[in-house]
CSV table of C-alpha atoms in Angstrom, one decimal:
chain,number,residue,atom,x,y,z
A,1379,MET,CA,12.9,58.8,-59.8
A,1380,ILE,CA,11.9,57.3,-63.3
A,1381,ARG,CA,8.3,55.9,-62.6
A,1382,LEU,CA,7.3,52.8,-64.1
A,1383,ASP,CA,3.9,54.2,-65.1
A,1384,ASP,CA,5.8,56.6,-67.2
A,1385,VAL,CA,7.8,54.0,-69.0
A,1386,GLU,CA,4.9,52.1,-70.1
A,1387,ILE,CA,3.0,54.8,-71.3
A,1388,PHE,CA,6.5,55.7,-73.8
A,1389,VAL,CA,6.6,52.5,-75.4
A,1390,ARG,CA,2.9,52.0,-75.7
A,1391,ALA,CA,3.3,55.6,-77.5
A,1392,ALA,CA,6.4,54.8,-78.9
A,1393,GLN,CA,4.7,51.3,-80.6
A,1394,ALA,CA,1.3,53.2,-81.6
A,1395,VAL,CA,3.2,56.0,-83.0
A,1396,SER,CA,0.0,58.0,-80.9
A,1397,PHE,CA,-0.4,59.2,-77.7
A,1398,SER,CA,-4.1,59.1,-77.9
A,1399,GLU,CA,-3.7,55.4,-78.7
A,1400,ALA,CA,-1.7,55.0,-75.9
A,1401,ALA,CA,-4.1,56.7,-73.6
A,1402,ARG,CA,-7.0,54.5,-75.1
A,1403,GLN,CA,-5.0,51.0,-74.6
A,1404,LEU,CA,-4.4,52.0,-71.1
A,1405,ASN,CA,-7.9,53.6,-70.3
A,1406,ILE,CA,-6.2,56.9,-69.2
A,1407,SER,CA,-6.6,60.1,-71.1
A,1408,PRO,CA,-4.6,61.3,-73.9
A,1409,GLY,CA,-3.9,64.4,-71.9
A,1410,LEU,CA,-2.5,62.3,-69.2
A,1411,ALA,CA,-0.5,59.9,-71.1
A,1412,SER,CA,1.3,63.5,-72.8
A,1413,ALA,CA,2.0,64.5,-69.4
A,1414,ALA,CA,3.7,61.3,-68.4
A,1415,VAL,CA,5.8,60.8,-71.4
A,1416,GLN,CA,6.7,65.0,-70.6
A,1417,ARG,CA,7.7,64.0,-67.0
A,1418,LEU,CA,9.8,60.8,-68.2
A,1419,GLU,CA,11.7,63.2,-70.4
A,1420,LYS,CA,12.6,65.7,-67.6
A,1421,THR,CA,13.7,63.2,-65.3
A,1422,LEU,CA,15.9,61.6,-67.7
A,1423,ASN,CA,17.0,65.5,-69.2
A,1424,ALA,CA,15.9,64.0,-72.7
A,1425,ARG,CA,13.8,64.6,-75.7
A,1426,LEU,CA,12.2,61.5,-76.4
A,1427,PHE,CA,9.3,62.4,-79.4
A,1428,ILE,CA,8.9,64.8,-82.1
A,1429,ARG,CA,5.8,66.3,-81.8
A,1430,SER,CA,3.7,68.2,-84.5
A,1431,THR,CA,0.4,69.1,-84.9
A,1432,ARG,CA,-0.1,66.3,-86.7
A,1433,SER,CA,2.5,63.7,-86.6
A,1434,LEU,CA,4.4,62.2,-83.8
A,1435,GLN,CA,7.7,60.3,-84.1
A,1436,LEU,CA,10.6,59.0,-81.8
A,1437,ALA,CA,13.5,61.2,-81.8
A,1438,GLU,CA,17.1,59.9,-81.5
A,1439,ASP,CA,17.0,59.6,-77.4
A,1440,GLY,CA,13.8,58.0,-77.9
A,1441,GLU,CA,15.3,55.4,-80.6
A,1442,ARG,CA,18.2,55.1,-78.0
A,1443,TYR,CA,16.3,54.6,-74.8
A,1444,LEU,CA,13.3,52.4,-76.3
A,1445,PRO,CA,15.3,48.8,-75.4
A,1446,HIS,CA,16.3,50.1,-72.2
A,1447,ALA,CA,12.1,50.9,-71.9
A,1448,LEU,CA,11.4,47.5,-73.1
A,1449,ALA,CA,13.7,45.9,-70.6
A,1450,LEU,CA,12.6,47.7,-67.6
A,1451,LEU,CA,9.2,46.6,-68.3
A,1452,GLU,CA,10.3,43.1,-69.0
A,1453,ALA,CA,12.1,43.1,-65.5
A,1454,GLN,CA,9.8,44.3,-63.7
A,1455,ARG,CA,6.8,41.2,-65.3
A,1456,GLN,CA,9.4,38.8,-64.4
A,1457,GLY,CA,9.8,40.2,-60.9
A,1458,GLN,CA,6.2,40.1,-60.5
A,1459,ALA,CA,6.2,36.5,-61.7
A,1460,ALA,CA,8.5,35.6,-59.3
A,1461,LEU,CA,6.8,36.7,-56.4
A,1462,ALA,CA,3.7,35.0,-57.4
A,1463,ASP,CA,5.4,32.1,-58.0
A,1464,ALA,CA,7.0,32.3,-54.3
A,1465,GLN,CA,3.5,32.7,-53.0
A,1466,CYS,CA,2.2,29.3,-54.7
A,1467,GLU,CA,5.8,27.8,-53.6
A,1468,LEU,CA,4.6,25.0,-51.5
A,1469,ALA,CA,6.7,25.4,-47.9
A,1470,GLY,CA,6.1,24.5,-44.3
A,1471,PRO,CA,6.0,21.9,-42.3
A,1472,LEU,CA,4.4,18.6,-43.6
A,1473,ARG,CA,3.9,15.7,-40.4
A,1474,LEU,CA,3.1,12.0,-41.5
A,1475,SER,CA,2.3,8.9,-40.1
A,1476,LEU,CA,3.0,6.0,-41.8
A,1477,PRO,CA,2.7,2.2,-41.8
A,1478,SER,CA,6.2,0.7,-41.3
A,1479,ASP,CA,6.9,-1.6,-44.4
A,1480,LEU,CA,5.0,0.6,-46.5
A,1481,GLY,CA,6.8,3.8,-45.1
A,1482,ARG,CA,10.6,2.4,-45.1
A,1483,ASN,CA,10.2,0.6,-48.5
A,1484,LEU,CA,7.7,2.5,-51.1
A,1485,LEU,CA,7.2,6.0,-49.3
A,1486,LEU,CA,10.2,6.8,-48.0
A,1487,PRO,CA,12.0,7.5,-51.4
A,1488,TRP,CA,8.5,8.2,-52.9
A,1489,LEU,CA,8.7,11.4,-50.5
A,1490,ASP,CA,12.3,12.4,-51.2
A,1491,ALA,CA,11.2,12.7,-54.7
A,1492,PHE,CA,8.3,15.0,-53.7
A,1493,GLN,CA,10.3,17.0,-51.4
A,1494,HIS,CA,13.0,17.5,-54.0
A,1495,LEU,CA,10.7,18.8,-56.0
A,1496,HIS,CA,9.6,21.2,-52.8
A,1497,PRO,CA,12.6,22.2,-51.1
A,1498,ARG,CA,10.7,24.5,-48.9
A,1499,ILE,CA,8.8,22.0,-47.8
A,1500,THR,CA,10.0,20.3,-44.0
A,1501,VAL,CA,9.4,16.4,-43.9
A,1502,HIS,CA,7.9,15.1,-40.3
A,1503,LEU,CA,7.6,11.2,-40.3
A,1504,ARG,CA,6.5,8.9,-38.0
A,1505,LEU,CA,6.8,5.1,-38.9
A,1506,SER,CA,4.2,2.9,-37.3
A,1507,ASP,CA,1.9,0.5,-37.4
A,1508,ARG,CA,0.0,1.7,-34.6
A,1509,ALA,CA,-3.5,3.7,-35.2
A,1510,ALA,CA,-2.4,7.2,-35.0
A,1511,ASP,CA,-4.9,9.9,-33.5
A,1512,LEU,CA,-5.1,13.1,-36.0
A,1513,LEU,CA,-7.5,14.8,-33.6
A,1514,ARG,CA,-4.7,14.7,-30.9
A,1515,GLN,CA,-1.4,14.2,-32.2
A,1516,PRO,CA,0.3,16.7,-34.1
A,1517,LEU,CA,-0.3,15.3,-37.4
A,1518,ASP,CA,-1.4,16.8,-41.3
A,1519,ALA,CA,-2.1,13.3,-42.3
A,1520,VAL,CA,-1.8,9.6,-42.2
A,1521,VAL,CA,-1.6,7.1,-44.8
A,1522,ARG,CA,-3.7,4.1,-43.9
A,1523,TYR,CA,-4.2,0.6,-45.5
A,1524,GLY,CA,-8.2,-0.7,-44.9
A,1525,PRO,CA,-12.2,0.0,-45.8
A,1526,LEU,CA,-13.0,2.6,-44.2
A,1527,ALA,CA,-15.6,3.0,-40.9
A,1528,ASP,CA,-17.8,5.3,-40.0
A,1529,SER,CA,-16.0,8.3,-39.4
A,1530,SER,CA,-15.5,11.9,-39.5
A,1531,LEU,CA,-12.1,12.1,-41.4
A,1532,LEU,CA,-11.5,13.2,-44.4
A,1533,ALA,CA,-10.3,10.5,-46.5
A,1534,LEU,CA,-8.4,10.8,-49.9
A,1535,PRO,CA,-7.7,7.7,-51.9
A,1536,LEU,CA,-4.4,6.8,-53.1
A,1537,ILE,CA,-5.3,3.4,-54.5
A,1538,GLU,CA,-8.7,1.9,-54.3
A,1539,HIS,CA,-8.5,-1.7,-55.9
A,1540,ASN,CA,-5.7,-3.1,-53.9
A,1541,ARG,CA,-5.8,-6.7,-52.7
A,1542,ARG,CA,-3.9,-8.4,-49.8
A,1543,ALA,CA,-1.8,-11.2,-51.3
A,1544,LEU,CA,-1.0,-14.7,-49.8
A,1545,CYS,CA,2.7,-15.3,-50.6
A,1546,ALA,CA,5.7,-17.1,-49.6
A,1547,ALA,CA,9.2,-17.7,-50.5
A,1548,PRO,CA,10.1,-20.3,-53.0
A,1549,ALA,CA,12.2,-22.1,-50.7
A,1550,TYR,CA,9.2,-22.2,-48.2
A,1551,LEU,CA,7.2,-23.9,-50.7
A,1552,ALA,CA,9.7,-26.3,-51.9
A,1553,ARG,CA,9.7,-27.6,-48.2
A,1554,HIS,CA,6.2,-27.2,-47.1
A,1555,GLY,CA,4.2,-27.3,-50.4
A,1556,ARG,CA,1.6,-25.2,-51.7
A,1557,PRO,CA,-1.8,-24.8,-50.3
A,1558,GLN,CA,-4.5,-25.2,-52.2
A,1559,ARG,CA,-7.5,-23.7,-50.1
A,1560,PRO,CA,-7.4,-21.5,-47.2
A,1561,GLU,CA,-8.3,-24.7,-44.8
A,1562,ASP,CA,-4.5,-25.7,-45.6
A,1563,LEU,CA,-3.4,-23.1,-44.1
A,1564,ARG,CA,-4.0,-24.7,-41.0
A,1565,GLN,CA,-0.9,-26.7,-41.4
A,1566,HIS,CA,1.4,-24.0,-42.3
A,1567,ASN,CA,3.6,-21.8,-39.9
A,1568,CYS,CA,1.6,-18.0,-41.0
A,1569,LEU,CA,3.5,-15.0,-40.3
A,1570,ARG,CA,1.4,-12.4,-38.5
A,1571,PHE,CA,1.8,-9.3,-37.1
A,1572,VAL,CA,0.2,-7.0,-34.6
A,1573,TRP,CA,-1.8,-3.5,-36.0
A,1574,SER,CA,-3.1,-1.2,-33.0
A,1575,GLU,CA,-2.7,-3.7,-30.6
A,1576,GLN,CA,-4.7,-6.4,-32.3
A,1577,LEU,CA,-3.5,-9.6,-34.0
A,1578,HIS,CA,-3.8,-10.5,-37.6
A,1579,GLU,CA,-4.6,-14.1,-37.2
A,1580,ARG,CA,-8.0,-14.4,-38.8
A,1581,TRP,CA,-7.2,-14.5,-42.1
A,1582,ARG,CA,-10.8,-13.8,-45.0
A,1583,PHE,CA,-10.7,-15.0,-48.1
A,1584,THR,CA,-13.4,-15.2,-51.1
A,1585,LEU,CA,-13.9,-18.1,-53.2
A,1586,PRO,CA,-16.1,-18.8,-56.0
A,1587,ASP,CA,-18.7,-20.7,-53.8
A,1588,GLY,CA,-18.3,-18.6,-50.8
A,1589,GLU,CA,-16.4,-16.8,-47.6
A,1590,ARG,CA,-13.9,-17.9,-46.1
A,1591,THR,CA,-11.9,-17.0,-42.9
A,1592,VAL,CA,-9.4,-19.1,-41.2
A,1593,ALA,CA,-7.7,-18.7,-38.0
A,1594,VAL,CA,-4.0,-19.1,-38.4
A,1595,THR,CA,-1.4,-19.8,-36.4
A,1596,GLY,CA,2.5,-19.8,-36.7
A,1597,ASN,CA,5.4,-19.6,-34.4
A,1598,ARG,CA,6.7,-15.8,-35.3
A,1599,ILE,CA,4.8,-12.3,-34.5
A,1600,SER,CA,5.8,-8.7,-34.9
A,1601,ASP,CA,4.0,-5.7,-34.0
A,1602,ASP,CA,6.3,-4.2,-37.3
A,1603,ALA,CA,4.9,-5.4,-40.6
A,1604,ASP,CA,8.4,-4.7,-42.5
A,1605,VAL,CA,10.0,-7.4,-39.7
A,1606,VAL,CA,6.9,-10.1,-41.1
A,1607,ARG,CA,7.9,-9.6,-44.6
A,1608,ARG,CA,11.7,-10.1,-44.2
A,1609,TRP,CA,10.6,-13.2,-42.5
A,1610,ALA,CA,8.9,-14.3,-45.3
A,1611,LEU,CA,11.7,-13.5,-47.8
A,1612,ALA,CA,13.9,-15.9,-45.2
A,1613,GLY,CA,11.6,-18.9,-46.0
A,1614,GLU,CA,10.3,-19.2,-42.7
A,1615,GLY,CA,6.5,-19.0,-43.3
A,1616,LEU,CA,3.4,-17.8,-45.4
A,1617,ILE,CA,2.6,-13.7,-45.4
A,1618,TYR,CA,-1.1,-12.6,-46.0
A,1619,LYS,CA,-0.6,-8.8,-46.3
A,1620,SER,CA,-0.8,-5.6,-49.2
A,1621,ARG,CA,0.3,-6.8,-52.8
A,1622,LEU,CA,1.4,-3.0,-53.1
A,1623,ASP,CA,4.2,-3.8,-50.3
A,1624,LEU,CA,4.9,-6.7,-52.0
A,1625,ILE,CA,5.3,-5.9,-55.7
A,1626,PRO,CA,9.1,-5.6,-55.8
A,1627,ASP,CA,9.4,-9.1,-54.2
A,1628,LEU,CA,7.0,-10.6,-56.3
A,1629,LEU,CA,8.6,-9.1,-59.7
A,1630,ALA,CA,11.8,-10.2,-58.4
A,1631,GLY,CA,10.9,-13.8,-57.4
A,1632,ARG,CA,11.5,-13.6,-54.2
A,1633,LEU,CA,7.9,-13.9,-53.1
A,1634,LEU,CA,5.6,-16.0,-54.9
A,1635,GLU,CA,1.5,-15.8,-54.7
A,1636,VAL,CA,-0.7,-18.9,-53.2
A,1637,PHE,CA,-3.9,-18.0,-54.0
A,1638,PRO,CA,-5.5,-16.0,-56.8
A,1639,SER,CA,-5.9,-12.7,-56.6
A,1640,PRO,CA,-9.3,-12.3,-56.6
A,1641,TRP,CA,-9.5,-14.6,-53.2
A,1642,CYS,CA,-7.6,-12.4,-51.2
A,1643,GLU,CA,-9.0,-9.5,-48.5
A,1644,PRO,CA,-9.6,-6.0,-50.8
A,1645,LEU,CA,-7.0,-3.6,-49.0
A,1646,PRO,CA,-7.5,0.1,-50.0
A,1647,LEU,CA,-4.9,2.6,-49.3
A,1648,HIS,CA,-5.7,6.0,-48.5
A,1649,LEU,CA,-4.3,9.7,-47.5
A,1650,MET,CA,-6.4,10.8,-44.2
A,1651,CYS,CA,-6.3,14.2,-42.9
A,1652,ALA,CA,-8.9,15.4,-39.7
A,1653,HIS,CA,-10.9,17.2,-41.5
A,1654,ARG,CA,-11.3,19.3,-44.8
A,1655,SER,CA,-9.9,22.8,-43.0
A,1656,ARG,CA,-6.2,20.5,-43.0
A,1657,LEU,CA,-6.6,20.0,-46.8
A,1658,THR,CA,-3.8,22.4,-48.0
A,1659,PRO,CA,-2.1,22.4,-50.8
A,1660,VAL,CA,0.8,20.4,-49.8
A,1661,ILE,CA,-1.7,17.7,-48.3
A,1662,THR,CA,-3.7,18.1,-52.1
A,1663,GLN,CA,0.0,17.9,-54.2
A,1664,LEU,CA,1.2,15.2,-52.3
A,1665,ARG,CA,-1.8,12.8,-52.8
A,1666,GLY,CA,-1.6,13.8,-56.5
A,1667,PHE,CA,1.7,12.8,-56.4
A,1668,LEU,CA,1.7,9.6,-54.1
A,1669,GLN,CA,-1.5,8.2,-56.3
A,1670,GLY,CA,0.2,8.7,-59.5
A,1671,ARG,CA,3.3,6.5,-57.9
A,1672,CYS,CA,1.0,3.9,-56.8
A,1673,GLU,CA,-0.6,4.0,-60.4
A,1674,GLU,CA,2.7,3.4,-61.8
A,1675,LEU,CA,3.9,0.8,-59.5
A,1676,VAL,CA,0.8,-1.5,-60.2
A,1677,ALA,CA,1.1,-1.2,-63.9
A,1678,GLY,CA,4.4,-2.0,-63.6
A,1679,TYR,CA,3.7,-5.3,-62.0
A,1680,ASN,CA,0.7,-6.0,-64.3
A,1681,ALA,CA,3.0,-5.4,-67.5
A,1682,LEU,CA,6.0,-7.0,-66.6
A,1683,ARG,CA,5.4,-10.3,-64.1
A,1684,PRO,CA,5.4,-13.6,-65.5
A,1685,GLY,CA,2.1,-15.4,-66.0
A,1686,ARG,CA,-0.3,-12.2,-66.6
A,1687,GLY,CA,-3.4,-14.0,-66.5
A,1688,PRO,CA,-6.6,-12.1,-65.4
A,1689,GLU,CA,-7.2,-13.6,-62.8
A,1690,ASN,CA,-3.9,-12.9,-61.1
A,1691,ARG,CA,-4.3,-8.7,-62.4
A,1692,LEU,CA,-3.9,-6.4,-59.6
A,1693,PRO,CA,-7.6,-4.7,-60.3
């Protein structure tokens, strides 16, 4: 059986035309190098070198064998690289909980693209507008909006400067007029959603002259934010939710922003894990991938939408 160590010594000696130089490169003694080549010659039943006291040169069989020896060493290198890649390849289950609207309409195609890059990952998704318990439920991470409360959870920002947007369909504004101040919302049909058993009916704004909180009312409530967005698209009322969710509708003109962006409530987006020990390579790469897609979406919105005044740009 041919030993690859012997093949490497043969190649080094052939390239250096010296057993001593080959031994020096491999940090072994010249005697070991010479013995390795003799062992290879015996295995191959061929004379690879013509030796004399003053010179070393390849024999005819050595010339013939050298390209095959190089191919053997290259095959070994490629095999080791393939094993290293396999060990670094992302694999295993990825168990995520996502908000309903963001999950269905933005994150789902992004996760498809991520899984196509890493096909050995198995994705398990939960779409819900209820708070997930990372400590009790079998989840690797959750994607959630909102400022961080004091918590032991590990939060990785996906987009920190996102805000809510107050929006309505053009048809609704044509019928009911455009509110000018937060107080005007009391005369409008406001589409509300339930988040973790709590009705989101106190809408907060920051005006140049101070904070405003308006208790809004309306004839439609859902525990699924995607349903509330669909009602807004149908012209049934005003919606106040993450602008990131609404960017495709805003760019297409299906929804219009009612108030300037700085008036609206901050709503950062995070990828959250139970603790640092759950920060696996899969989660780390997923965070970078989703963060990049969020940045691309926001940059496209700021660049392509009409009326790109600084007061309306997404920070």
